[in-house]
Amino acid sequence: MYIRQTTLFSFEEIISFQQETKLEMIFSQLDISTLASSIRKSSSEKGPKGYDPVCLIYSLLAMQVERIPTIKDLVLKLKENPILRYSCGFEVLGKTPSESTFSRFLEKLAESNELETLFHDLVIKAKEQDIIDGNNVSIDSTKLNCYEAAVPKSKIIDDGTHPNWGMKRDTNGNNIRWFGWKLHILCDCKSELPLDIKITPASVHDGTVAIPLIKQFKNHYKNHFNTTYYSMDSGYDYDYIYNDIVNKFQGIPIIAYNPRGSYAPPEGLDEDFDPIYSAGYKLVYWRKDSDYIKFRCPHAVGRCNCPHGMTWCSNSNYGYTLKLNYKENPRLNGYPLRSSKQWQKQYNSRTSVERCNSRLKEYLNTDNIRSKGIKKAKMHALLNCIVLISGTIALNIKNQIKKVA
């Protein structure tokens, strides 16, 4: 007869000797006490005490890390995997929550504002560790499929809280249609981490969300960030976005130009958006004075040999000059110039938001919303954002310890 030898240490003691797991590293950077307290059942409420909200929150975060598709699968994993059970704070030999327990908890979590507060606190923590900069940000949206039953457009409730049909072009220019939501992300270009998010029905145009998202970002963080550059693709190329960023937020919009069917550059500008004068030569950017950008005659500064000379356009020995207030029409006469290396450098950083989207969807569980309603869709996105930032902080601390050692 085979007799199993007893172990000297308990399961918990054996686990404590092991190398720190990925989940433990992520959880170590989270302070969810306030969030748990806001959801925990008060002493005046009747009924069984239930499971500790801390353990339930950890379980939902673990679900995103391990890319567990459904609550049913999460319940099964917790039953079968003692290490996962232990990492989430449950008794190793105790009971684990049922699907209905998680379902009720998700309802409470979706109604709480503390999950969003936890996300913002993590962002500030990452900034304090110099992981996040916030001087350059980029904005973009990504599609989120909805597992609610798709309905025809004629039967969609258009109140901003129900999923609907959306269409977006992929990187190859192909039209993609889906039923569900859009996740709009304001992302830090340095760390490629999300700083703020909004969820809308899929049909909402990207351009209408940019300014509300920036306002939300400013309100959430107050004086924590001094953002200069806001980079976006041509889907955000609207006058009011430029004007608000420049005049309301004192920032610099770096947005790709959308010709919208026109076959020629705007009047007075060449294909690089530099001003030209009557002889057809490009004026030379000279300098920026306060709100004005100054251009000079190319013949006067030796950039070309105009057959008419300088006197054809100006009687001054200095040559023809043009001054433009870039705050009056920042879309066409913005600073830095669209043709400059500085503009292109900032625009190239826009791809940071695409990599942020990719990590949230390919390495985590963002594109796997199984709950109904816009509040639960946002809750799901926040859980994934929290995991991404917390994991980055934990990895940064680990690397710093290695350097010291």
Short mmCIF file of C-alpha atoms in Angstrom, two decimals, residues 119-124 126 132 137-138 140 183-198 213 217 221 225 352-353 355-357 359-360 364 366 381-390 392:
data_model
loop_
_atom_site.label_atom_id
_atom_site.label_comp_id
_atom_site.label_asym_id
_atom_site.label_seq_id
_atom_site.Cartn_x
_atom_site.Cartn_y
_atom_site.Cartn_z
CA PHE A 119 -6.86 53.79 -11.61
CA HIS A 120 -6.04 57.51 -11.26
CA ASP A 121 -4.07 56.90 -8.04
CA LEU A 122 -1.95 54.33 -9.87
CA VAL A 123 -1.27 56.79 -12.69
CA ILE A 124 -0.05 59.37 -10.15
CA ALA A 126 3.68 55.83 -11.82
CA ILE A 132 4.95 58.39 -16.76
CA VAL A 137 0.01 62.49 -24.89
CA SER A 138 -1.80 60.81 -27.77
CA ASP A 140 -7.16 57.32 -30.24
CA LEU A 183 -12.72 52.58 -25.97
CA HIS A 184 -11.20 56.07 -26.22
CA ILE A 185 -7.76 56.31 -24.61
CA LEU A 186 -5.61 59.29 -23.68
CA CYS A 187 -2.15 57.73 -23.48
CA ASP A 188 1.25 58.88 -22.23
CA CYS A 189 3.72 58.81 -25.13
CA LYS A 190 6.75 58.07 -22.93
CA SER A 191 5.45 55.03 -21.04
CA GLU A 192 2.69 54.02 -23.49
CA LEU A 193 0.33 53.70 -20.52
CA PRO A 194 -3.29 54.93 -20.39
CA LEU A 195 -3.87 58.12 -18.40
CA ASP A 196 -7.64 58.34 -18.90
CA ILE A 197 -10.39 56.58 -20.81
CA LYS A 198 -13.96 56.98 -22.01
CA LEU A 213 -11.67 63.28 -22.84
CA PHE A 217 -8.16 64.19 -17.93
CA TYR A 221 -5.42 65.11 -12.29
CA PHE A 225 0.39 67.02 -15.38
CA SER A 352 2.27 54.98 -28.52
CA VAL A 353 -1.51 54.86 -28.14
CA ARG A 355 0.79 50.01 -28.78
CA CYS A 356 -1.20 50.72 -25.61
CA ASN A 357 -4.37 49.47 -27.35
CA ARG A 359 -1.25 45.45 -25.09
CA LEU A 360 -4.68 45.88 -23.53
CA LEU A 364 -4.79 41.26 -21.39
CA THR A 366 -9.94 44.10 -22.70
CA ALA A 381 -11.72 48.39 -19.29
CA LEU A 382 -10.62 49.95 -15.98
CA LEU A 383 -9.69 46.54 -14.53
CA ASN A 384 -7.40 45.93 -17.50
CA CYS A 385 -5.87 49.42 -17.31
CA ILE A 386 -5.21 48.92 -13.59
CA VAL A 387 -3.45 45.62 -14.27
CA LEU A 388 -1.32 47.17 -17.03
CA ILE A 389 -0.14 50.10 -14.90
CA SER A 390 0.32 48.09 -11.72
CA THR A 392 4.56 48.19 -15.11
#
